[in-house]
Short mmCIF file of C-alpha atoms in Angstrom, two decimals:
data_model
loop_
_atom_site.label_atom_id
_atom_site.label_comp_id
_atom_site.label_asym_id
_atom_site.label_seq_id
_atom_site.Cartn_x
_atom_site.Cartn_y
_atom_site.Cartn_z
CA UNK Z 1 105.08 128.29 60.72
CA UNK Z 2 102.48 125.19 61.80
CA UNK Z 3 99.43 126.26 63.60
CA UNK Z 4 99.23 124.52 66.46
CA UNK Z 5 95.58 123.83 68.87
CA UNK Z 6 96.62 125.29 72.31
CA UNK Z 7 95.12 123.09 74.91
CA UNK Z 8 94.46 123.28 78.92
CA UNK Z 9 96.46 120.77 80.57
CA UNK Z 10 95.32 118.86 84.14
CA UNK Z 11 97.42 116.73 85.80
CA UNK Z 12 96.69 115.06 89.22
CA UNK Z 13 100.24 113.20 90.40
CA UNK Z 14 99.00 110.54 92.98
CA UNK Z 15 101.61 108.59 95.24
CA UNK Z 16 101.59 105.84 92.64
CA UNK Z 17 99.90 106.94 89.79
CA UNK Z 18 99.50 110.08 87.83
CA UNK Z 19 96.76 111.31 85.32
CA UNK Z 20 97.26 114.06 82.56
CA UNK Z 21 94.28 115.34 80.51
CA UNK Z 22 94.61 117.86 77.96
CA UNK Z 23 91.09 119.96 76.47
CA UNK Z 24 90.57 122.04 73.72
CA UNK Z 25 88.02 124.51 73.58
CA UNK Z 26 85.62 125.37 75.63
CA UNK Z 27 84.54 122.14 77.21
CA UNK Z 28 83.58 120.79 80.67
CA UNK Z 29 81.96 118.88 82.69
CA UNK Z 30 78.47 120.64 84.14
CA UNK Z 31 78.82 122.56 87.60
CA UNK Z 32 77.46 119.40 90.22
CA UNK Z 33 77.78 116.51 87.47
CA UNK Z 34 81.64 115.34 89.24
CA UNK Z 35 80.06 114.49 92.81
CA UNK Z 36 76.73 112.58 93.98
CA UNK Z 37 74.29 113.26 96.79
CA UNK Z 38 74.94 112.36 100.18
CA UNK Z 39 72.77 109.64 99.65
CA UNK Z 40 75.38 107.59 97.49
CA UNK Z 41 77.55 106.24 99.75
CA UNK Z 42 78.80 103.76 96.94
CA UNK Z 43 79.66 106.36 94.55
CA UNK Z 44 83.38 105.38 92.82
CA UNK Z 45 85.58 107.74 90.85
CA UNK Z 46 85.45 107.03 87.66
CA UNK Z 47 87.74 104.31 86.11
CA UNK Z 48 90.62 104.91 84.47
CA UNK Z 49 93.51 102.53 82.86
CA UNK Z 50 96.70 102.65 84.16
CA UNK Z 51 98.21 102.00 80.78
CA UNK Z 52 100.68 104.45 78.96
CA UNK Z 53 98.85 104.32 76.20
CA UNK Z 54 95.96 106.98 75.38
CA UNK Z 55 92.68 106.37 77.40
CA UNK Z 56 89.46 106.53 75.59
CA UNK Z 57 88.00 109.80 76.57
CA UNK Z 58 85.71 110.44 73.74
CA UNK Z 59 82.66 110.98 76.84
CA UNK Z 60 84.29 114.64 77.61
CA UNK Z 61 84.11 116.92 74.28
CA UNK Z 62 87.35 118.19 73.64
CA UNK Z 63 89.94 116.26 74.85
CA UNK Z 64 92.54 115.72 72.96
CA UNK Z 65 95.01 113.43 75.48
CA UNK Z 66 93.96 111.50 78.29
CA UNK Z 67 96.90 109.16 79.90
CA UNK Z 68 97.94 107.79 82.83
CA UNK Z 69 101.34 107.06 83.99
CA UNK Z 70 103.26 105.77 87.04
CA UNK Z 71 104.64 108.66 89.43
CA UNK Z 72 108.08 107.40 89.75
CA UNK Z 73 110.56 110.22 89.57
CA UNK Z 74 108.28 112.57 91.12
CA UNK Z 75 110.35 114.45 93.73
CA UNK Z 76 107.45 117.63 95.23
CA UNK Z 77 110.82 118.72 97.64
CA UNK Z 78 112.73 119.52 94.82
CA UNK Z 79 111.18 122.71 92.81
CA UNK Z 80 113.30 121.79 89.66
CA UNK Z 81 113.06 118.39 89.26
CA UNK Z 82 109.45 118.25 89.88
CA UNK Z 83 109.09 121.42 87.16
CA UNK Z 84 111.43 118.98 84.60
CA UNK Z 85 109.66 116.23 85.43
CA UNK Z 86 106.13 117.69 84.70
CA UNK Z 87 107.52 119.35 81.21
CA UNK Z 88 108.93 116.24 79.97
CA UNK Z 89 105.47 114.43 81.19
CA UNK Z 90 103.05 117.47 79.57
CA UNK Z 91 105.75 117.06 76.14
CA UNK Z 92 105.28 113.49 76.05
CA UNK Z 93 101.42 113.17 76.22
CA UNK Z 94 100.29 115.94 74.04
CA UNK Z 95 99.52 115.22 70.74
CA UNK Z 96 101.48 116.73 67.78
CA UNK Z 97 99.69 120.02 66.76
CA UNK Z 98 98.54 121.03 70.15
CA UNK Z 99 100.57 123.19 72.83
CA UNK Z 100 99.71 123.97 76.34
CA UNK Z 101 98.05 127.15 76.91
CA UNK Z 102 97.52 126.60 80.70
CA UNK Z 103 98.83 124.22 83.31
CA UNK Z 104 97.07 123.04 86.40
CA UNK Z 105 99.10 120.57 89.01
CA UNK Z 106 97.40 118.93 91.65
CA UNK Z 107 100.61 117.37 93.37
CA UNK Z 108 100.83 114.16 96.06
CA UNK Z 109 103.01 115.72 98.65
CA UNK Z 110 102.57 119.55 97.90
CA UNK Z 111 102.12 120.35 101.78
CA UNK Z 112 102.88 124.13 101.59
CA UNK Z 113 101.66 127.32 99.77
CA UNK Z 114 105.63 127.92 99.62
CA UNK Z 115 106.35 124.55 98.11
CA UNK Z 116 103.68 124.78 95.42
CA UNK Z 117 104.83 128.42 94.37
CA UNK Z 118 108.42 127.47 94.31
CA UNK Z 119 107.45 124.19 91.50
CA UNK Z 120 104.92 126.83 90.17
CA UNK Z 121 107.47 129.33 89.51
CA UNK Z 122 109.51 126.91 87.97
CA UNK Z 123 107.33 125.12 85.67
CA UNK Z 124 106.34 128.64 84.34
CA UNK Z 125 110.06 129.39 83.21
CA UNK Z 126 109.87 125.68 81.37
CA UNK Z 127 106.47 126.63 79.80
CA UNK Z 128 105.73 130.06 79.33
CA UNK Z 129 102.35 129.90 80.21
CA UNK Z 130 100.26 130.34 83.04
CA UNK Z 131 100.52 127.47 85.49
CA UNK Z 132 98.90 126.80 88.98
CA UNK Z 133 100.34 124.27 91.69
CA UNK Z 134 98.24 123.00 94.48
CA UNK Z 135 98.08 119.63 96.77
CA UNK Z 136 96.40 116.90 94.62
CA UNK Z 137 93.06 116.86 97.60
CA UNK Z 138 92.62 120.66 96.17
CA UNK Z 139 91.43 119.32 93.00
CA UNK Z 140 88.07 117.56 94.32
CA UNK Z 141 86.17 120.63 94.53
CA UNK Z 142 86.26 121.89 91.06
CA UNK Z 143 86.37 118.57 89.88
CA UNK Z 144 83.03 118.28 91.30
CA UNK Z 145 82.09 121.58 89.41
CA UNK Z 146 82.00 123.41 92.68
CA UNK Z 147 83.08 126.96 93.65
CA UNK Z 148 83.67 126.51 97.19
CA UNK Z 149 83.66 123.54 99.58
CA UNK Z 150 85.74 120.53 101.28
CA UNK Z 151 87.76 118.26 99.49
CA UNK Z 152 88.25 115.27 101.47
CA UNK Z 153 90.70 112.08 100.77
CA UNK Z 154 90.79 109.09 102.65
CA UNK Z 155 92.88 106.51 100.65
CA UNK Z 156 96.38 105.08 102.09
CA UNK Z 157 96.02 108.40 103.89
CA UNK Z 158 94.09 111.22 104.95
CA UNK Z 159 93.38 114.77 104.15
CA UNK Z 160 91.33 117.67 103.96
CA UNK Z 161 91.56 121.02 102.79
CA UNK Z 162 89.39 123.83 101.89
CA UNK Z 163 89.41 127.41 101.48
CA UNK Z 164 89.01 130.62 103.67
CA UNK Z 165 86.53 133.37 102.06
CA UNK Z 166 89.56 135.57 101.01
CA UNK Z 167 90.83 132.46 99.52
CA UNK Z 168 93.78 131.55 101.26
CA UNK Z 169 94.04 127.58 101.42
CA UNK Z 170 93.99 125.64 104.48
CA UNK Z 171 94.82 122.19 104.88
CA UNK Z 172 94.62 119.75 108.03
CA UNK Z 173 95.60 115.94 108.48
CA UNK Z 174 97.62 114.41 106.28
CA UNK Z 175 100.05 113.75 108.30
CA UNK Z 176 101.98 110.45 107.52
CA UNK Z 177 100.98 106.83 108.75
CA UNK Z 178 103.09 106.64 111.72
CA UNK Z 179 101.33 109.89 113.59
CA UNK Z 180 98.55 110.36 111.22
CA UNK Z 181 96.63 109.75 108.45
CA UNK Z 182 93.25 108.43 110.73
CA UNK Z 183 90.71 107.06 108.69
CA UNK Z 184 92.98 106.06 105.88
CA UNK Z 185 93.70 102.75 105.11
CA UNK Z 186 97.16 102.88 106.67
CA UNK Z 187 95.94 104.49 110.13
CA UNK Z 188 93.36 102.00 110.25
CA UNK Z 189 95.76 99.32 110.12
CA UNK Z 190 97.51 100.74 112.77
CA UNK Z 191 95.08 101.50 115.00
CA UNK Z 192 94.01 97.78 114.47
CA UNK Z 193 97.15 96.83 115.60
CA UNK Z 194 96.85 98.95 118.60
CA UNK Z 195 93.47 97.98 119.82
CA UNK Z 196 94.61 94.19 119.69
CA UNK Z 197 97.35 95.04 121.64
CA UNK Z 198 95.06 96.69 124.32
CA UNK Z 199 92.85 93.69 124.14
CA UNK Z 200 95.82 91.38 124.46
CA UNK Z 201 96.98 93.67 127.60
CA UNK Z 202 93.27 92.94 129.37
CA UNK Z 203 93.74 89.20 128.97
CA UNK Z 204 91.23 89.10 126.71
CA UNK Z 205 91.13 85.66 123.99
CA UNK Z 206 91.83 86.84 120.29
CA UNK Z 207 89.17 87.13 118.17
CA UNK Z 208 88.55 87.26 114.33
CA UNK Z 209 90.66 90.21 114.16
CA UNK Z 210 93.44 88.86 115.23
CA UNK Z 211 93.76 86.08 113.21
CA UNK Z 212 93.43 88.17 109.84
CA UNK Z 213 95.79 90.48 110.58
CA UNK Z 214 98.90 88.49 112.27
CA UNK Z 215 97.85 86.43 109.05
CA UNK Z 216 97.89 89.62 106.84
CA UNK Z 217 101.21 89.95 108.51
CA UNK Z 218 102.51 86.58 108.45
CA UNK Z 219 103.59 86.36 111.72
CA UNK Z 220 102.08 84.12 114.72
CA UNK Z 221 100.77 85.96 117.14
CA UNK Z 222 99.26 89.33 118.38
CA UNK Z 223 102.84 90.59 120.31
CA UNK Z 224 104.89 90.22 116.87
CA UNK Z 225 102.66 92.66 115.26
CA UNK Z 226 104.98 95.81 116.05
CA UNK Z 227 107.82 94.04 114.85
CA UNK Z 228 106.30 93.50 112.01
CA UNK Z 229 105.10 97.11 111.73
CA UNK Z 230 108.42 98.80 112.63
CA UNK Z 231 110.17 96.49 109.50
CA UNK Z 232 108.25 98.32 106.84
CA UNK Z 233 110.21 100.52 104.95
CA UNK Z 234 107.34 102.48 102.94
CA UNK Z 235 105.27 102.37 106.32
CA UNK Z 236 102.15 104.12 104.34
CA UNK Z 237 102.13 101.59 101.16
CA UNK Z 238 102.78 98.25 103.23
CA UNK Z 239 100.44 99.05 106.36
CA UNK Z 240 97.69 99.84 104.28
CA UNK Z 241 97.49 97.16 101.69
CA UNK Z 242 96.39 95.04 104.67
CA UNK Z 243 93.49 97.34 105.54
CA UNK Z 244 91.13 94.82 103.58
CA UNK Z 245 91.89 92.43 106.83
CA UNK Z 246 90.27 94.95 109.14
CA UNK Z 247 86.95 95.33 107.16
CA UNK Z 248 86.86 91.84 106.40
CA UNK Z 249 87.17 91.12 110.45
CA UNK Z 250 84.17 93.39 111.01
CA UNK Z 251 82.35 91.90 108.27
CA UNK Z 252 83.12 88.47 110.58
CA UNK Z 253 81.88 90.10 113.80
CA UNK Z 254 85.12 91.78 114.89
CA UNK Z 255 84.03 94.06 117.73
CA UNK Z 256 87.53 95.65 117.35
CA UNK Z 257 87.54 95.99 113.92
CA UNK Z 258 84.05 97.90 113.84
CA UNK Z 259 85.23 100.04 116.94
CA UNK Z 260 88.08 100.42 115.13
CA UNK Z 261 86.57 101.53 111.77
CA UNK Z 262 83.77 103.77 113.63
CA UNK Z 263 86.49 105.82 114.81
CA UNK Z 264 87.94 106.12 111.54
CA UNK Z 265 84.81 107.39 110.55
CA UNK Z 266 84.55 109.89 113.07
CA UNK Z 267 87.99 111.01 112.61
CA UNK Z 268 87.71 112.08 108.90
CA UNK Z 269 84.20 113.91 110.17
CA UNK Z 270 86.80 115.33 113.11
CA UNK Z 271 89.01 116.68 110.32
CA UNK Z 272 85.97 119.18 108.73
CA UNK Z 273 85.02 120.26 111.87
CA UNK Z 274 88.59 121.29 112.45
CA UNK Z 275 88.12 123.62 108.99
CA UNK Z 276 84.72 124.82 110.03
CA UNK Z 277 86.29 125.73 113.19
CA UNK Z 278 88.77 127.70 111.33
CA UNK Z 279 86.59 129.63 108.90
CA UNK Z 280 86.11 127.26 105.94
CA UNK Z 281 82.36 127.17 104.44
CA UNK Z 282 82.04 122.99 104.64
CA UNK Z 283 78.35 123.15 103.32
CA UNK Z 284 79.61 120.88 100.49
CA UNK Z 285 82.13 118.23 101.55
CA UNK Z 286 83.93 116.17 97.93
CA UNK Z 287 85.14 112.71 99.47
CA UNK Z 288 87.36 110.84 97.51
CA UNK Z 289 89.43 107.70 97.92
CA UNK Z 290 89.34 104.00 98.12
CA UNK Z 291 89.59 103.59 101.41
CA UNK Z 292 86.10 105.63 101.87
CA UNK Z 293 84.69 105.20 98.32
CA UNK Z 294 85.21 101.69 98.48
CA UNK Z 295 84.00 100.24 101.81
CA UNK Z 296 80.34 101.34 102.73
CA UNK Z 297 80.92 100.88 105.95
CA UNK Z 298 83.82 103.50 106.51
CA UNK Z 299 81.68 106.01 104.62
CA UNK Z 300 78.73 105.36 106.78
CA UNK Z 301 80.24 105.82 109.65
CA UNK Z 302 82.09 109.28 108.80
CA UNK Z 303 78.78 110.65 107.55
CA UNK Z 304 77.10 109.67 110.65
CA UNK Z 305 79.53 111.62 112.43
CA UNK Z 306 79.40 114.89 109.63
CA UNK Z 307 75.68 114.49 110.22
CA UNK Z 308 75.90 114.44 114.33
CA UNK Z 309 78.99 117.30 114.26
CA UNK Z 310 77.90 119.74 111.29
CA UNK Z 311 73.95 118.90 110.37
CA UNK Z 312 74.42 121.39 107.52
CA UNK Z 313 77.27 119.95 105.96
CA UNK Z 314 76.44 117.72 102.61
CA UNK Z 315 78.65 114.94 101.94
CA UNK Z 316 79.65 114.87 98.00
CA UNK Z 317 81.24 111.05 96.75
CA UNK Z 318 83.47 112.00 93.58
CA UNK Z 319 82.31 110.49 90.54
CA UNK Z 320 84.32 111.19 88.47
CA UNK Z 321 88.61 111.81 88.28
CA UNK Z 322 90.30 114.23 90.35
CA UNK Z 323 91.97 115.37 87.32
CA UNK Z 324 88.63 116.78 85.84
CA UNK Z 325 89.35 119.51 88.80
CA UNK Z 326 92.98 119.97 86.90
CA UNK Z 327 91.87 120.84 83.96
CA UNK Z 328 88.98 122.99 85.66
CA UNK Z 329 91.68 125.17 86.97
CA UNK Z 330 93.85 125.47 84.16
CA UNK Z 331 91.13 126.49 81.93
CA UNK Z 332 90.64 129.36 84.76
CA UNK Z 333 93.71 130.68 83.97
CA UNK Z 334 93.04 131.04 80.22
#
């Protein structure tokens, strides 16, 4: 019989994309290296392709598959297809020789602690091997090397979740672009469209805002916008590619679009204060996301608001993949 290397395997399954990495041995990144000071507002994850093919990886010791792959198929409401769907991904990516020895899933859309045991429970009877399930904003604190803490996204949407000192999990926001999702690129579209509309209802002349974003929308005026909202059929994905309107308006002058954006800010600040309030030690807070990663000004004005709300709270900016925090809880269950 072939020996065969048995491997931890990470995966972090995004709304769009989703990265697998598979590590032999006993290799990691240090405890801190994954975030940067509160300091580094420009902080990015790391880069990855979004090829099928391998990614170079030869940075982290002992990985022996690195890939990333679109999430289409992905169904987190269906506890058997998902568990399929992540053995036929884990079968295709490792390499011939190795086996998984431990599975960690950080899943877009795994809302519940009920949800992620039921695709838990059913990956296990695929794999025979231990395997852990949890949302895919659980993964920024161990990808950061940390014990304890916040993990915050702000991408398309918004999220945070952290952990009480018994350990049960505790999520808030996240709630979809049409009643949620604040500080997100999608909410911030929307709320853009809202505060035009209450300018438009004072009488007041557009400004720079305006124009970018009936542009963004192609339509000719500030009253179409909701029309043009209401037609989207994936509401999250097609308000928020037109977030990059909104900063670019406050970059003009905008007063809207900064109002607008400060509140964002404050909002994803409002959402750790909501899991302080609840128990959750927020000393460290992991941000990750393009919406906050990428635009200075979003990130400034959230950690002026941590800083006002919860002085002892340290913002983190992810520097590296959330699927580092994957593989740092698989290896856990070795």
């Amino acid at each position: 019989m072939p020996d065969f290397t048995p491997v931890a395997v990470g995966i972090d399954v995004g709304g769009t994309k989703t990265h697998v990495r598979a590590r032999a041995g006993g290799y990691g990144p240090e405890p801190g290296s994954g975030s940067g000071s509160a300091a580094d507002p420009g902080a990015e994850p790391a880069a990855v392709s979004v090829a099928a093919s391998p990614v170079a990886s030869a940075a982290v010791a002992g990985t022996v598959a690195d890939h990333v792959r679109e999430s289409t198929g992905w169904r987190p409401h269906d506890p058997a297809s998902a568990a399929a769907w992540l053995a036929a991904l884990i079968d295709d990516v490792l390499p011939r020789g190795t086996r998984p020895a431990a599975v960690a899933v950080g899943g877009h859309a795994c809302e519940t602690p009920r949800q992620c045991e039921e695709i838990r429970s059913a990956l296990h009877a695929l794999l025979r091997v231990p395997c852990r399930v949890v949302g895919d904003a659980e993964l920024l604190v161990p990808a950061a090397g940390l014990a304890e803490g916040v993990g915050l996204v702000a991408g398309t949407g918004s999220v945070a979740v952290g952990h009480l000192p018994d350990g049960a999990g505790i999520q808030v926001g996240g709630w979809g672009a049409v009643l949620g999702d604040e500080g997100g690129s999608a909410g911030l579209v929307r709320e853009a469209a809202r505060a035009l509309w209450a300018s438009h209802d004072r009488g007041e002349p557009p400004d720079v805002l305006a124009d970018r974003l009936t542009a963004a929308f192609g339509v000719p005026e500030v009253p179409a916008l909701g029309a043009a909202l209401e037609s989207a059929t994936d509401v999250s994905a097609e308000w928020g590619r037109h977030a990059p309107s909104v900063f670019a308006a406050a970059e003009e002058g905008s007063s809207l679009a900064r109002a607008v954006i400060a509140e964002g800010g404050r909002a994803l600040a409002r959402l750790v204060v909501l899991l302080a309030g609840r128990g959750v030690p927020v000393d460290d807070v992991v941000v990750a996301g393009g919406a906050v990663l990428g635009r200075p000004v979003l990130y400034e004005a959230f950690t002026a608001a941590l800083a006002e709300a919860l002085p002892s709270a340290r913002p983190r900016p992810l520097r590296v993949p959330p699927v580092e925090g994957a593989v740092a809880l698989a290896r856990a269950l070795l």
